[in-house]
Amino acid sequence: MHEYTVAYDIYATARRAALENAATRVKKISADFGEMSMINPEQVEFLFSALSEEDELFQGAVLEYRNIPVKTECPCGYKGDEKYVCPNCGKLPKIVEGREISVTNIEIEVDDE
């Protein structure tokens, strides 16, 4: 189950960043999921909530995500979203965007003391 690993990595990354920045609370984590990452974002969101629910640092924290569509390029000059066969030459285009899974932002609160 890859979604559990992704959810845990997002939780661990956010926790580490929050502690390194003396956060009192994590409010929101933003992430990008590429269309070709083969990950179910809704499952990741559910598992993230389950992993973080007992952590006081994450009380009320939400995981927001964007689905990133596939962008491809082919040596023949084609640029578009065809994943498997270049419509110009029939070759396999190279995927340049849409496979990534990344945390793009972590919103935290810190004491002003």
Short mmCIF file of N, CA, C and O in Angstrom, two decimals:
data_model
loop_
_atom_site.label_atom_id
_atom_site.label_comp_id
_atom_site.label_asym_id
_atom_site.label_seq_id
_atom_site.Cartn_x
_atom_site.Cartn_y
_atom_site.Cartn_z
N MET A 1 0.84 -1.18 0.00
CA MET A 1 0.00 0.00 0.00
C MET A 1 0.89 1.25 0.00
O MET A 1 1.37 1.69 1.03
N HIS A 2 1.09 1.81 -1.17
CA HIS A 2 1.97 2.97 -1.33
C HIS A 2 1.40 4.22 -0.66
O HIS A 2 2.16 5.08 -0.22
N GLU A 3 0.09 4.32 -0.58
CA GLU A 3 -0.53 5.50 0.00
C GLU A 3 -0.13 5.69 1.47
O GLU A 3 0.08 6.81 1.91
N TYR A 4 -0.01 4.60 2.22
CA TYR A 4 0.41 4.71 3.62
C TYR A 4 1.81 5.30 3.71
O TYR A 4 2.06 6.20 4.52
N THR A 5 2.71 4.81 2.88
CA THR A 5 4.09 5.32 2.89
C THR A 5 4.13 6.79 2.53
O THR A 5 4.85 7.58 3.16
N VAL A 6 3.37 7.18 1.53
CA VAL A 6 3.32 8.59 1.12
C VAL A 6 2.75 9.44 2.25
O VAL A 6 3.30 10.50 2.59
N ALA A 7 1.65 8.99 2.87
CA ALA A 7 1.04 9.73 3.98
C ALA A 7 2.03 9.88 5.14
O ALA A 7 2.15 10.95 5.73
N TYR A 8 2.73 8.80 5.45
CA TYR A 8 3.70 8.85 6.55
C TYR A 8 4.84 9.81 6.21
O TYR A 8 5.27 10.60 7.07
N ASP A 9 5.34 9.76 4.98
CA ASP A 9 6.43 10.66 4.59
C ASP A 9 6.00 12.13 4.66
O ASP A 9 6.78 12.99 5.07
N ILE A 10 4.76 12.42 4.25
CA ILE A 10 4.26 13.79 4.35
C ILE A 10 4.17 14.22 5.81
O ILE A 10 4.60 15.31 6.18
N TYR A 11 3.64 13.35 6.66
CA TYR A 11 3.55 13.63 8.09
C TYR A 11 4.94 13.87 8.69
O TYR A 11 5.18 14.86 9.38
N ALA A 12 5.88 12.97 8.40
CA ALA A 12 7.23 13.08 8.96
C ALA A 12 7.94 14.33 8.46
O ALA A 12 8.63 15.01 9.24
N THR A 13 7.77 14.66 7.20
CA THR A 13 8.39 15.86 6.63
C THR A 13 7.83 17.12 7.30
O THR A 13 8.59 18.02 7.69
N ALA A 14 6.52 17.18 7.44
CA ALA A 14 5.88 18.34 8.08
C ALA A 14 6.28 18.45 9.55
O ALA A 14 6.56 19.54 10.04
N ARG A 15 6.35 17.33 10.24
CA ARG A 15 6.73 17.34 11.65
C ARG A 15 8.16 17.83 11.83
O ARG A 15 8.45 18.65 12.69
N ARG A 16 9.06 17.30 11.00
CA ARG A 16 10.47 17.71 11.07
C ARG A 16 10.61 19.22 10.79
O ARG A 16 11.29 19.94 11.52
N ALA A 17 9.94 19.71 9.75
CA ALA A 17 10.01 21.13 9.41
C ALA A 17 9.42 21.99 10.53
O ALA A 17 9.97 23.04 10.87
N ALA A 18 8.32 21.53 11.12
CA ALA A 18 7.69 22.28 12.21
C ALA A 18 8.61 22.36 13.42
O ALA A 18 8.79 23.44 14.00
N LEU A 19 9.22 21.25 13.79
CA LEU A 19 10.12 21.25 14.95
C LEU A 19 11.37 22.07 14.69
O LEU A 19 11.84 22.78 15.58
N GLU A 20 11.90 22.03 13.48
CA GLU A 20 13.09 22.82 13.14
C GLU A 20 12.80 24.32 13.18
O GLU A 20 13.72 25.12 13.35
N ASN A 21 11.53 24.70 13.04
CA ASN A 21 11.15 26.11 13.03
C ASN A 21 10.39 26.52 14.28
O ASN A 21 9.71 27.53 14.29
N ALA A 22 10.50 25.72 15.34
CA ALA A 22 9.89 26.00 16.64
C ALA A 22 8.38 26.26 16.54
O ALA A 22 7.84 27.15 17.20
N ALA A 23 7.70 25.47 15.75
CA ALA A 23 6.25 25.63 15.57
C ALA A 23 5.51 25.17 16.81
O ALA A 23 5.91 24.23 17.48
N THR A 24 4.41 25.84 17.08
CA THR A 24 3.51 25.42 18.14
C THR A 24 2.34 24.63 17.56
O THR A 24 1.66 23.91 18.28
N ARG A 25 2.14 24.78 16.25
CA ARG A 25 1.04 24.07 15.60
C ARG A 25 1.27 24.03 14.09
O ARG A 25 1.71 24.99 13.49
N VAL A 26 0.93 22.89 13.49
CA VAL A 26 0.90 22.75 12.04
C VAL A 26 -0.54 22.97 11.62
O VAL A 26 -1.44 22.29 12.12
N LYS A 27 -0.77 23.92 10.72
CA LYS A 27 -2.14 24.24 10.30
C LYS A 27 -2.52 23.56 9.00
O LYS A 27 -3.60 23.02 8.88
N LYS A 28 -1.60 23.60 8.03
CA LYS A 28 -1.95 23.07 6.71
C LYS A 28 -0.69 22.60 5.99
O LYS A 28 0.35 23.24 6.06
N ILE A 29 -0.83 21.50 5.29
CA ILE A 29 0.23 20.97 4.44
C ILE A 29 -0.34 20.92 3.03
O ILE A 29 -1.45 20.43 2.82
N SER A 30 0.39 21.47 2.08
CA SER A 30 -0.03 21.44 0.68
C SER A 30 0.89 20.48 -0.06
O SER A 30 2.11 20.49 0.14
N ALA A 31 0.30 19.67 -0.93
CA ALA A 31 1.08 18.68 -1.67
C ALA A 31 0.57 18.59 -3.11
O ALA A 31 -0.58 18.91 -3.40
N ASP A 32 1.47 18.17 -3.99
CA ASP A 32 1.14 17.92 -5.39
C ASP A 32 1.26 16.44 -5.66
O ASP A 32 2.23 15.80 -5.25
N PHE A 33 0.27 15.89 -6.37
CA PHE A 33 0.28 14.49 -6.77
C PHE A 33 0.14 14.44 -8.29
O PHE A 33 -0.88 14.84 -8.84
N GLY A 34 1.18 13.94 -8.94
CA GLY A 34 1.13 13.80 -10.39
C GLY A 34 0.15 12.72 -10.80
O GLY A 34 -0.01 11.70 -10.12
N GLU A 35 -0.50 12.96 -11.93
CA GLU A 35 -1.49 12.01 -12.46
C GLU A 35 -0.90 10.61 -12.66
O GLU A 35 -1.58 9.62 -12.45
N MET A 36 0.38 10.55 -13.01
CA MET A 36 1.03 9.26 -13.27
C MET A 36 1.76 8.70 -12.06
O MET A 36 2.48 7.72 -12.16
N SER A 37 1.56 9.29 -10.88
CA SER A 37 2.21 8.78 -9.67
C SER A 37 1.55 7.51 -9.17
O SER A 37 2.09 6.82 -8.32
N MET A 38 0.38 7.20 -9.70
CA MET A 38 -0.38 6.00 -9.32
C MET A 38 -0.73 5.99 -7.83
O MET A 38 -0.76 4.96 -7.18
N ILE A 39 -1.00 7.17 -7.29
CA ILE A 39 -1.37 7.34 -5.88
C ILE A 39 -2.79 7.87 -5.82
O ILE A 39 -3.17 8.75 -6.60
N ASN A 40 -3.57 7.37 -4.88
CA ASN A 40 -4.93 7.86 -4.66
C ASN A 40 -4.85 8.97 -3.60
O ASN A 40 -4.67 8.68 -2.41
N PRO A 41 -4.99 10.24 -4.00
CA PRO A 41 -4.85 11.35 -3.05
C PRO A 41 -5.85 11.31 -1.90
O PRO A 41 -5.52 11.70 -0.78
N GLU A 42 -7.07 10.85 -2.16
CA GLU A 42 -8.07 10.79 -1.09
C GLU A 42 -7.64 9.80 0.00
O GLU A 42 -7.85 10.05 1.18
N GLN A 43 -7.05 8.69 -0.42
CA GLN A 43 -6.56 7.72 0.55
C GLN A 43 -5.40 8.31 1.36
O GLN A 43 -5.31 8.10 2.57
N VAL A 44 -4.51 9.03 0.69
CA VAL A 44 -3.38 9.67 1.38
C VAL A 44 -3.91 10.66 2.40
O VAL A 44 -3.45 10.71 3.54
N GLU A 45 -4.91 11.45 2.02
CA GLU A 45 -5.50 12.43 2.92
C GLU A 45 -6.09 11.75 4.16
O GLU A 45 -5.88 12.18 5.29
N PHE A 46 -6.82 10.65 3.95
CA PHE A 46 -7.41 9.89 5.07
C PHE A 46 -6.31 9.32 5.98
O PHE A 46 -6.38 9.43 7.21
N LEU A 47 -5.31 8.70 5.38
CA LEU A 47 -4.23 8.09 6.18
C LEU A 47 -3.42 9.15 6.92
O LEU A 47 -3.01 8.94 8.06
N PHE A 48 -3.19 10.30 6.28
CA PHE A 48 -2.49 11.40 6.95
C PHE A 48 -3.27 11.82 8.20
O PHE A 48 -2.68 12.01 9.26
N SER A 49 -4.58 11.95 8.08
CA SER A 49 -5.41 12.32 9.23
C SER A 49 -5.30 11.29 10.34
O SER A 49 -5.19 11.64 11.52
N ALA A 50 -5.31 10.02 9.97
CA ALA A 50 -5.19 8.96 10.97
C ALA A 50 -3.83 8.97 11.65
O ALA A 50 -3.72 8.78 12.86
N LEU A 51 -2.77 9.23 10.87
CA LEU A 51 -1.42 9.25 11.44
C LEU A 51 -1.20 10.44 12.37
O LEU A 51 -0.48 10.33 13.36
N SER A 52 -1.79 11.56 12.04
CA SER A 52 -1.51 12.79 12.79
C SER A 52 -2.52 13.12 13.88
O SER A 52 -2.29 14.05 14.66
N GLU A 53 -3.62 12.38 13.98
CA GLU A 53 -4.69 12.76 14.90
C GLU A 53 -4.29 12.76 16.37
O GLU A 53 -4.83 13.52 17.15
N GLU A 54 -3.33 11.96 16.77
CA GLU A 54 -2.92 11.89 18.17
C GLU A 54 -1.77 12.85 18.50
O GLU A 54 -1.38 12.99 19.64
N ASP A 55 -1.22 13.50 17.49
CA ASP A 55 -0.09 14.40 17.67
C ASP A 55 -0.62 15.81 17.94
O ASP A 55 -1.26 16.41 17.08
N GLU A 56 -0.35 16.34 19.12
CA GLU A 56 -0.85 17.67 19.50
C GLU A 56 -0.40 18.75 18.54
O GLU A 56 -1.11 19.74 18.33
N LEU A 57 0.78 18.60 17.97
CA LEU A 57 1.31 19.58 17.01
C LEU A 57 0.41 19.68 15.78
O LEU A 57 0.37 20.71 15.11
N PHE A 58 -0.33 18.64 15.47
CA PHE A 58 -1.14 18.57 14.26
C PHE A 58 -2.64 18.70 14.51
O PHE A 58 -3.43 18.44 13.60
N GLN A 59 -3.05 19.10 15.71
CA GLN A 59 -4.48 19.23 16.00
C GLN A 59 -5.12 20.22 15.04
O GLN A 59 -4.73 21.38 14.98
N GLY A 60 -6.08 19.75 14.25
CA GLY A 60 -6.77 20.60 13.28
C GLY A 60 -6.05 20.78 11.96
O GLY A 60 -6.54 21.48 11.08
N ALA A 61 -4.91 20.13 11.80
CA ALA A 61 -4.15 20.27 10.55
C ALA A 61 -4.88 19.60 9.40
O ALA A 61 -5.56 18.58 9.58
N VAL A 62 -4.76 20.19 8.23
CA VAL A 62 -5.38 19.63 7.04
C VAL A 62 -4.32 19.41 5.97
O VAL A 62 -3.33 20.14 5.89
N LEU A 63 -4.55 18.39 5.17
CA LEU A 63 -3.70 18.12 4.02
C LEU A 63 -4.50 18.51 2.79
O LEU A 63 -5.58 17.97 2.54
N GLU A 64 -4.00 19.51 2.07
CA GLU A 64 -4.62 19.92 0.81
C GLU A 64 -3.73 19.45 -0.32
O GLU A 64 -2.50 19.45 -0.19
N TYR A 65 -4.32 19.09 -1.44
CA TYR A 65 -3.51 18.60 -2.55
C TYR A 65 -4.05 19.10 -3.89
O TYR A 65 -5.21 19.45 -4.01
N ARG A 66 -3.14 19.10 -4.84
CA ARG A 66 -3.49 19.40 -6.23
C ARG A 66 -3.10 18.20 -7.07
O ARG A 66 -2.07 17.57 -6.82
N ASN A 67 -3.93 17.89 -8.05
CA ASN A 67 -3.59 16.86 -9.01
C ASN A 67 -2.86 17.54 -10.17
O ASN A 67 -3.37 18.51 -10.73
N ILE A 68 -1.67 17.04 -10.48
CA ILE A 68 -0.86 17.62 -11.55
C ILE A 68 -1.05 16.78 -12.82
O ILE A 68 -0.73 15.59 -12.82
N PRO A 69 -1.55 17.39 -13.89
CA PRO A 69 -1.75 16.63 -15.12
C PRO A 69 -0.43 16.29 -15.80
O PRO A 69 0.60 16.93 -15.56
N VAL A 70 -0.48 15.31 -16.66
CA VAL A 70 0.70 14.86 -17.40
C VAL A 70 1.03 15.86 -18.50
O VAL A 70 0.14 16.34 -19.20
N LYS A 71 2.34 16.15 -18.62
CA LYS A 71 2.86 16.92 -19.74
C LYS A 71 3.98 16.08 -20.35
O LYS A 71 4.82 15.56 -19.63
N THR A 72 3.95 15.96 -21.66
CA THR A 72 4.95 15.15 -22.35
C THR A 72 5.62 15.94 -23.47
O THR A 72 5.08 16.94 -23.95
N GLU A 73 6.80 15.44 -23.86
CA GLU A 73 7.54 15.99 -24.99
C GLU A 73 8.12 14.84 -25.79
O GLU A 73 8.41 13.77 -25.24
N CYS A 74 8.27 15.06 -27.07
CA CYS A 74 8.83 14.05 -27.95
C CYS A 74 9.97 14.69 -28.76
O CYS A 74 9.91 15.88 -29.06
N PRO A 75 11.01 13.91 -29.09
CA PRO A 75 12.11 14.46 -29.90
C PRO A 75 11.64 15.06 -31.23
O PRO A 75 12.30 15.93 -31.79
N CYS A 76 10.47 14.64 -31.73
CA CYS A 76 9.97 15.18 -33.00
C CYS A 76 9.44 16.61 -32.86
O CYS A 76 9.12 17.25 -33.85
N GLY A 77 9.33 17.09 -31.59
CA GLY A 77 8.84 18.45 -31.37
C GLY A 77 7.47 18.52 -30.70
O GLY A 77 7.03 19.59 -30.30
N TYR A 78 6.80 17.39 -30.58
CA TYR A 78 5.48 17.36 -29.94
C TYR A 78 5.60 17.73 -28.47
O TYR A 78 6.48 17.26 -27.77
N LYS A 79 4.68 18.57 -28.01
CA LYS A 79 4.52 18.89 -26.59
C LYS A 79 3.03 18.86 -26.30
O LYS A 79 2.25 19.49 -26.99
N GLY A 80 2.66 18.07 -25.28
CA GLY A 80 1.24 17.97 -24.97
C GLY A 80 0.99 17.06 -23.80
O GLY A 80 1.81 16.99 -22.87
N ASP A 81 -0.14 16.33 -23.86
CA ASP A 81 -0.51 15.49 -22.73
C ASP A 81 -0.69 14.02 -23.12
O ASP A 81 -1.17 13.23 -22.32
N GLU A 82 -0.32 13.66 -24.32
CA GLU A 82 -0.42 12.26 -24.74
C GLU A 82 0.64 11.45 -24.01
O GLU A 82 1.82 11.74 -24.10
N LYS A 83 0.20 10.41 -23.27
CA LYS A 83 1.11 9.66 -22.41
C LYS A 83 1.81 8.50 -23.11
O LYS A 83 2.91 8.12 -22.72
N TYR A 84 1.18 7.90 -24.09
CA TYR A 84 1.68 6.62 -24.58
C TYR A 84 2.19 6.63 -26.02
O TYR A 84 3.16 5.94 -26.33
N VAL A 85 1.56 7.39 -26.88
CA VAL A 85 1.98 7.41 -28.29
C VAL A 85 1.97 8.84 -28.79
O VAL A 85 0.95 9.53 -28.71
N CYS A 86 3.10 9.28 -29.31
CA CYS A 86 3.18 10.63 -29.87
C CYS A 86 2.24 10.71 -31.07
O CYS A 86 2.34 9.89 -31.99
N PRO A 87 1.34 11.70 -31.09
CA PRO A 87 0.41 11.81 -32.21
C PRO A 87 1.10 12.23 -33.51
O PRO A 87 0.53 12.06 -34.59
N ASN A 88 2.33 12.76 -33.42
CA ASN A 88 3.05 13.19 -34.62
C ASN A 88 3.85 12.06 -35.26
O ASN A 88 3.80 11.90 -36.47
N CYS A 89 4.59 11.31 -34.44
CA CYS A 89 5.52 10.33 -35.01
C CYS A 89 5.27 8.88 -34.57
O CYS A 89 5.89 7.96 -35.09
N GLY A 90 4.41 8.69 -33.57
CA GLY A 90 4.09 7.34 -33.13
C GLY A 90 5.04 6.76 -32.09
O GLY A 90 4.85 5.63 -31.64
N LYS A 91 6.06 7.50 -31.70
CA LYS A 91 6.99 7.02 -30.67
C LYS A 91 6.44 7.29 -29.28
O LYS A 91 5.45 7.99 -29.10
N LEU A 92 7.13 6.75 -28.28
CA LEU A 92 6.76 6.97 -26.89
C LEU A 92 7.29 8.33 -26.44
O LEU A 92 8.51 8.56 -26.43
N PRO A 93 6.40 9.26 -26.07
CA PRO A 93 6.88 10.57 -25.61
C PRO A 93 7.45 10.49 -24.19
O PRO A 93 7.11 9.59 -23.43
N LYS A 94 8.30 11.43 -23.86
CA LYS A 94 8.91 11.51 -22.53
C LYS A 94 7.99 12.31 -21.61
O LYS A 94 7.56 13.41 -21.95
N ILE A 95 7.71 11.74 -20.42
CA ILE A 95 6.89 12.45 -19.44
C ILE A 95 7.79 13.45 -18.71
O ILE A 95 8.78 13.07 -18.10
N VAL A 96 7.45 14.73 -18.80
CA VAL A 96 8.25 15.77 -18.16
C VAL A 96 7.58 16.33 -16.90
O VAL A 96 8.24 16.99 -16.10
N GLU A 97 6.30 16.07 -16.74
CA GLU A 97 5.58 16.49 -15.54
C GLU A 97 4.39 15.56 -15.35
O GLU A 97 3.79 15.11 -16.31
N GLY A 98 4.09 15.27 -14.08
CA GLY A 98 2.93 14.46 -13.79
C GLY A 98 3.24 13.16 -13.08
O GLY A 98 2.34 12.37 -12.81
N ARG A 99 4.52 12.93 -12.73
CA ARG A 99 4.88 11.73 -11.96
C ARG A 99 5.24 12.06 -10.52
O ARG A 99 5.44 11.18 -9.70
N GLU A 100 5.32 13.34 -10.20
CA GLU A 100 5.84 13.78 -8.91
C GLU A 100 4.83 13.64 -7.78
O GLU A 100 3.63 13.64 -7.98
N ILE A 101 5.39 13.50 -6.59
CA ILE A 101 4.65 13.61 -5.34
C ILE A 101 5.51 14.52 -4.49
O ILE A 101 6.65 14.18 -4.18
N SER A 102 5.00 15.70 -4.14
CA SER A 102 5.85 16.62 -3.39
C SER A 102 5.03 17.48 -2.44
O SER A 102 3.89 17.84 -2.71
N VAL A 103 5.66 17.77 -1.30
CA VAL A 103 5.11 18.72 -0.35
C VAL A 103 5.54 20.09 -0.83
O VAL A 103 6.73 20.36 -1.01
N THR A 104 4.58 20.97 -1.09
CA THR A 104 4.90 22.28 -1.64
C THR A 104 4.87 23.39 -0.60
O THR A 104 5.51 24.42 -0.80
N ASN A 105 4.14 23.18 0.51
CA ASN A 105 4.05 24.23 1.52
C ASN A 105 3.60 23.62 2.84
O ASN A 105 2.79 22.70 2.87
N ILE A 106 4.14 24.16 3.93
CA ILE A 106 3.72 23.77 5.28
C ILE A 106 3.41 25.05 6.03
O ILE A 106 4.29 25.90 6.20
N GLU A 107 2.16 25.20 6.45
CA GLU A 107 1.75 26.40 7.18
C GLU A 107 1.75 26.07 8.66
O GLU A 107 1.08 25.13 9.10
N ILE A 108 2.52 26.86 9.43
CA ILE A 108 2.67 26.61 10.86
C ILE A 108 2.37 27.86 11.67
O ILE A 108 2.33 28.96 11.12
N GLU A 109 2.20 27.67 12.96
CA GLU A 109 2.10 28.79 13.92
C GLU A 109 3.31 28.70 14.84
O GLU A 109 3.74 27.60 15.21
N VAL A 110 3.85 29.87 15.20
CA VAL A 110 4.95 29.93 16.17
C VAL A 110 4.61 30.98 17.22
O VAL A 110 3.86 31.91 16.98
N ASP A 111 5.16 30.79 18.43
CA ASP A 111 4.99 31.80 19.48
C ASP A 111 5.82 33.02 19.14
O ASP A 111 6.94 32.90 18.62
N ASP A 112 5.29 34.19 19.45
CA ASP A 112 6.00 35.43 19.17
C ASP A 112 6.91 35.87 20.31
O ASP A 112 7.33 37.01 20.39
N GLU A 113 7.18 35.00 21.21
CA GLU A 113 7.99 35.35 22.40
C GLU A 113 9.43 35.53 22.07
O GLU A 113 10.08 34.98 21.33
#
